[in-house]
């Protein structure tokens, strides 16, 4: 039997695979029905499906590599802070950068679903 920590790592991997393959059905399965996404272009917006980036003509994620990940579990909630190297295209222009993301996973029955997410501007190294 997998621990909660192992389940979150597995769920995070499924999320990244779905984002990279633009699998909207898998993303919908991973997102809580009342998902809240905070970002500079959508503060406080609520989405039932999709993060508004994948599946659009504006953004295509080609590759995501985890550089650092911290998981904090409390009961039926897990907060994940992750630094990812993301490569893709935005409005037809290639981009590559390091980004900090925060995702809150909520256990619903036996499944973990993303209940809240937020992303940063590119992480700058000093």
XYZ file of N, CA and C in Angstrom:
378
model
N 0.857 -1.188 0.000
C 0.000 0.000 0.000
C 0.900 1.247 0.000
N 0.590 2.181 -0.884
C 1.379 3.412 -0.981
C 1.014 4.377 0.145
N 2.025 5.092 0.616
C 1.785 6.141 1.604
C 1.145 7.337 0.903
N 0.608 8.275 1.688
C 0.046 9.505 1.120
C 1.112 10.256 0.331
N 2.313 10.310 0.860
C 3.415 10.997 0.193
C 3.677 10.376 -1.183
N 3.726 9.058 -1.248
C 3.935 8.363 -2.517
C 2.768 8.603 -3.479
N 1.545 8.639 -2.943
C 0.371 8.900 -3.782
C 0.431 10.297 -4.395
N 0.892 11.279 -3.630
C 1.004 12.645 -4.149
C 2.059 12.710 -5.245
N 3.204 12.073 -5.032
C 4.242 12.048 -6.068
C 3.694 11.413 -7.342
N 2.968 10.317 -7.201
C 2.380 9.643 -8.364
C 1.343 10.540 -9.048
N 0.516 11.227 -8.255
C -0.490 12.133 -8.820
C 0.171 13.306 -9.544
N 1.254 13.835 -8.973
C 2.004 14.921 -9.612
C 2.565 14.449 -10.962
N 3.078 13.237 -11.008
C 3.621 12.694 -12.260
C 2.521 12.539 -13.312
N 1.345 12.061 -12.878
C 0.213 11.952 -13.817
C -0.200 13.321 -14.331
N -0.165 14.333 -13.447
C -0.505 15.699 -13.848
C 0.471 16.206 -14.906
N 1.766 16.054 -14.659
C 2.766 16.540 -15.616
C 2.685 15.800 -16.947
N 2.426 14.507 -16.903
C 2.258 13.736 -18.138
C 1.049 14.240 -18.919
N -0.048 14.511 -18.225
C -1.264 15.005 -18.890
C -1.045 16.389 -19.483
N -0.301 17.252 -18.780
C -0.011 18.600 -19.286
C 0.846 18.508 -20.547
N 1.895 17.678 -20.508
C 2.802 17.571 -21.648
C 2.129 16.958 -22.876
N 1.183 16.059 -22.648
C 0.486 15.433 -23.779
C -0.821 16.143 -24.112
N -1.132 17.215 -23.361
C -2.360 17.985 -23.552
C -3.594 17.082 -23.482
N -3.586 16.163 -22.506
C -4.678 15.210 -22.321
C -5.759 15.845 -21.444
N -6.714 16.498 -22.079
C -7.756 17.230 -21.362
C -8.637 16.323 -20.503
N -8.885 15.102 -20.954
C -9.699 14.171 -20.162
C -8.974 13.800 -18.865
N -7.676 13.526 -18.954
C -6.900 13.175 -17.765
C -6.812 14.375 -16.826
N -6.622 15.573 -17.386
C -6.586 16.777 -16.551
C -7.909 16.949 -15.812
N -8.998 16.756 -16.502
C -10.311 16.900 -15.859
C -10.460 15.917 -14.698
N -9.927 14.714 -14.858
C -9.977 13.716 -13.784
C -9.148 14.150 -12.575
N -8.055 14.857 -12.818
C -7.149 15.253 -11.746
C -7.572 16.538 -11.035
N -8.450 17.326 -11.647
C -8.859 18.601 -11.074
C -10.121 18.448 -10.233
N -10.100 19.086 -9.060
C -11.276 19.156 -8.207
C -12.351 19.958 -8.933
N -13.611 19.651 -8.691
C -14.713 20.357 -9.357
C -14.709 21.854 -9.074
N -14.164 22.262 -7.937
C -14.123 23.679 -7.572
C -12.692 24.201 -7.575
N -11.908 23.768 -8.544
C -10.514 24.178 -8.659
C -10.390 25.697 -8.732
N -9.475 26.243 -7.929
C -9.172 27.670 -7.950
C -7.744 27.823 -8.455
N -7.570 28.641 -9.495
C -6.249 28.884 -10.063
C -5.921 30.356 -9.898
N -4.796 30.630 -9.243
C -4.350 32.002 -9.064
C -3.143 32.235 -9.955
N -3.178 33.309 -10.685
C -2.063 33.664 -11.556
C -2.184 35.115 -11.938
N -1.136 35.639 -12.563
C -1.177 37.065 -12.880
C -2.265 37.413 -13.869
N -2.666 36.458 -14.715
C -3.701 36.770 -15.701
C -5.082 36.298 -15.286
N -5.201 35.655 -14.110
C -6.504 35.177 -13.682
C -6.631 35.108 -12.171
N -6.441 36.224 -11.473
C -6.504 36.174 -10.008
C -7.866 35.734 -9.503
N -7.858 34.705 -8.664
C -9.088 34.251 -8.031
C -10.061 33.563 -8.960
N -9.674 33.315 -10.193
C -10.589 32.684 -11.137
C -10.839 31.242 -10.734
N -12.023 30.769 -11.005
C -12.363 29.380 -10.701
C -12.588 28.643 -12.007
N -12.083 27.427 -12.065
C -12.192 26.613 -13.267
C -12.700 25.240 -12.886
N -13.661 24.734 -13.634
C -14.115 23.373 -13.419
C -13.245 22.401 -14.208
N -12.719 22.847 -15.346
C -11.839 21.995 -16.139
C -10.728 22.841 -16.706
N -9.566 22.278 -16.783
C -8.427 22.919 -17.433
C -7.856 24.087 -16.667
N -6.592 24.347 -16.872
C -5.937 25.485 -16.251
C -5.974 26.700 -17.150
N -6.577 26.568 -18.325
C -6.643 27.701 -19.226
C -5.380 27.882 -20.044
N -4.392 27.014 -19.879
C -3.175 27.123 -20.678
C -3.050 25.945 -21.615
N -3.258 24.753 -21.119
C -3.189 23.601 -22.003
C -4.469 23.538 -22.817
N -4.385 22.963 -23.975
C -5.567 22.827 -24.813
C -5.896 24.089 -25.584
N -5.126 25.134 -25.422
C -5.381 26.351 -26.177
C -4.329 26.486 -27.264
N -4.608 27.340 -28.224
C -3.632 27.599 -29.270
C -2.501 28.482 -28.765
N -2.706 29.136 -27.626
C -1.703 30.059 -27.103
C -0.502 29.361 -26.486
N -0.732 28.296 -25.726
C 0.368 27.661 -25.001
C 0.397 26.165 -25.262
N 1.573 25.680 -25.591
C 1.817 24.248 -25.740
C 3.047 23.905 -24.915
N 2.880 23.066 -23.922
C 3.989 22.638 -23.074
C 4.614 21.406 -23.728
N 5.906 21.485 -23.994
C 6.610 20.385 -24.652
C 7.282 19.469 -23.634
N 7.876 20.059 -22.611
C 8.610 19.265 -21.631
C 8.614 19.971 -20.284
N 8.497 19.170 -19.236
C 8.571 19.675 -17.860
C 9.539 18.778 -17.101
N 10.477 19.405 -16.408
C 11.430 18.666 -15.593
C 11.376 19.214 -14.173
N 11.185 18.327 -13.193
C 11.154 18.728 -11.792
C 12.578 19.011 -11.324
N 12.814 20.217 -10.812
C 14.122 20.579 -10.277
C 14.146 20.477 -8.758
N 13.019 20.765 -8.112
C 12.920 20.676 -6.656
C 11.446 20.543 -6.299
N 11.150 19.721 -5.286
C 9.755 19.542 -4.880
C 9.701 19.330 -3.378
N 8.776 20.030 -2.724
C 8.526 19.866 -1.297
C 7.050 19.549 -1.119
N 6.772 18.551 -0.312
C 5.394 18.127 -0.063
C 5.122 18.217 1.424
N 4.027 18.909 1.782
C 3.606 19.040 3.173
C 2.201 18.471 3.282
N 2.074 17.363 4.005
C 0.788 16.682 4.165
C 0.163 17.010 5.513
N -1.126 17.342 5.482
C -1.898 17.575 6.692
C -3.281 16.982 6.478
N -3.536 15.839 7.085
C -4.833 15.197 6.935
C -5.123 14.848 5.484
N -6.248 15.358 4.979
C -6.671 15.081 3.603
C -6.199 16.136 2.616
N -5.195 16.913 3.004
C -4.688 17.988 2.157
C -3.174 17.867 2.027
N -2.685 18.122 0.824
C -1.244 18.136 0.582
C -0.909 19.418 -0.162
N 0.099 20.139 0.336
C 0.575 21.320 -0.370
C 1.915 20.966 -1.002
N 2.006 21.206 -2.306
C 3.215 20.885 -3.051
C 3.806 22.180 -3.589
N 5.061 22.436 -3.243
C 5.827 23.540 -3.814
C 6.857 22.909 -4.732
N 6.899 23.351 -5.970
C 7.783 22.711 -6.937
C 8.417 23.749 -7.850
N 9.693 23.560 -8.128
C 10.377 24.353 -9.139
C 10.523 23.442 -10.352
N 10.019 23.912 -11.488
C 10.036 23.123 -12.712
C 10.735 23.888 -13.824
N 11.460 23.155 -14.626
C 11.977 23.711 -15.869
C 10.931 23.367 -16.928
N 10.375 24.406 -17.539
C 9.288 24.226 -18.496
C 9.745 24.713 -19.866
N 9.481 23.898 -20.875
C 9.805 24.248 -22.257
C 8.553 24.074 -23.106
N 8.349 25.009 -24.022
C 7.187 24.919 -24.885
C 7.110 26.096 -25.823
N 5.890 26.373 -26.272
C 5.637 27.513 -27.149
C 4.468 28.304 -26.598
N 4.584 29.619 -26.672
C 3.496 30.514 -26.298
C 3.237 31.428 -27.481
N 2.020 31.358 -28.013
C 1.635 32.124 -29.197
C 2.639 31.914 -30.329
N 3.093 30.656 -30.477
C 3.988 30.296 -31.556
C 5.457 30.556 -31.299
N 5.789 31.192 -30.164
C 7.178 31.521 -29.849
C 7.714 30.549 -28.792
N 8.877 29.951 -29.036
C 9.447 29.035 -28.046
C 9.820 29.761 -26.757
N 9.665 29.070 -25.644
C 10.112 29.607 -24.368
C 10.688 28.468 -23.539
N 11.502 28.855 -22.584
C 12.091 27.918 -21.639
C 12.405 28.697 -20.380
N 12.038 28.146 -19.237
C 12.323 28.844 -17.997
C 12.083 27.977 -16.790
N 12.523 28.492 -15.655
C 12.292 27.840 -14.366
C 11.146 28.586 -13.682
N 10.152 27.829 -13.228
C 8.973 28.423 -12.614
C 8.694 27.757 -11.276
N 8.177 28.545 -10.346
C 7.759 28.031 -9.047
C 6.246 27.853 -9.076
N 5.785 26.663 -8.731
C 4.358 26.375 -8.680
C 3.980 25.907 -7.287
N 2.759 26.229 -6.892
C 2.176 25.735 -5.664
C 0.866 25.056 -6.055
N 0.726 23.808 -5.613
C -0.523 23.090 -5.856
C -1.018 22.528 -4.535
N -2.312 22.639 -4.312
C -2.943 22.050 -3.138
C -3.793 20.886 -3.628
N -3.459 19.717 -3.127
C -4.193 18.501 -3.461
C -5.133 18.171 -2.306
N -6.352 17.741 -2.646
C -7.342 17.373 -1.642
C -7.777 15.932 -1.915
N -7.778 15.118 -0.848
C -8.229 13.737 -1.021
C -9.744 13.712 -1.083
N -10.257 13.108 -2.136
C -11.701 12.921 -2.276
C -11.920 11.416 -2.422
N -12.395 10.797 -1.358
C -12.514 9.336 -1.351
C -11.116 8.733 -1.331
N -10.782 7.977 -2.362
C -9.441 7.383 -2.446
C -8.548 8.135 -3.428
N -9.082 9.149 -4.098
C -8.331 9.894 -5.100
C -7.859 11.238 -4.556
N -6.725 11.704 -5.079
C -6.223 13.045 -4.804
C -6.540 13.922 -6.006
N -7.084 15.122 -5.761
C -7.430 16.058 -6.834
C -6.834 17.426 -6.529
N -6.435 18.131 -7.579
C -5.895 19.474 -7.412
C -7.056 20.414 -7.075
N -6.997 21.037 -5.890
C -8.052 21.954 -5.453
C -7.661 23.408 -5.671
N -6.352 23.692 -5.669
C -5.877 25.058 -5.881
C -4.488 24.991 -6.504
N -4.193 25.985 -7.339
C -2.887 26.044 -7.986
C -2.505 27.492 -8.243
N -1.202 27.718 -8.219
C -0.679 29.043 -8.497
C 0.708 28.897 -9.097
N 1.066 29.804 -9.998
C 2.382 29.765 -10.616
C 3.032 31.129 -10.557
N 4.362 31.129 -10.640
C 5.127 32.378 -10.541
C 5.636 32.812 -11.905
N 6.192 33.984 -11.897
C 7.003 34.424 -13.021
C 8.219 33.514 -13.039
N 9.029 33.562 -14.101
C 10.233 32.723 -14.109
C 11.106 32.972 -12.876
N 11.640 31.871 -12.330
C 12.533 31.948 -11.178
C 13.888 32.415 -11.668
N 14.407 33.457 -11.039
C 15.694 34.029 -11.440
C 16.749 33.548 -10.458
N 17.863 33.094 -10.988
C 18.976 32.675 -10.123
C 19.824 33.889 -9.796
N 20.275 33.986 -8.553
C 21.095 35.105 -8.119
C 22.538 34.680 -8.042
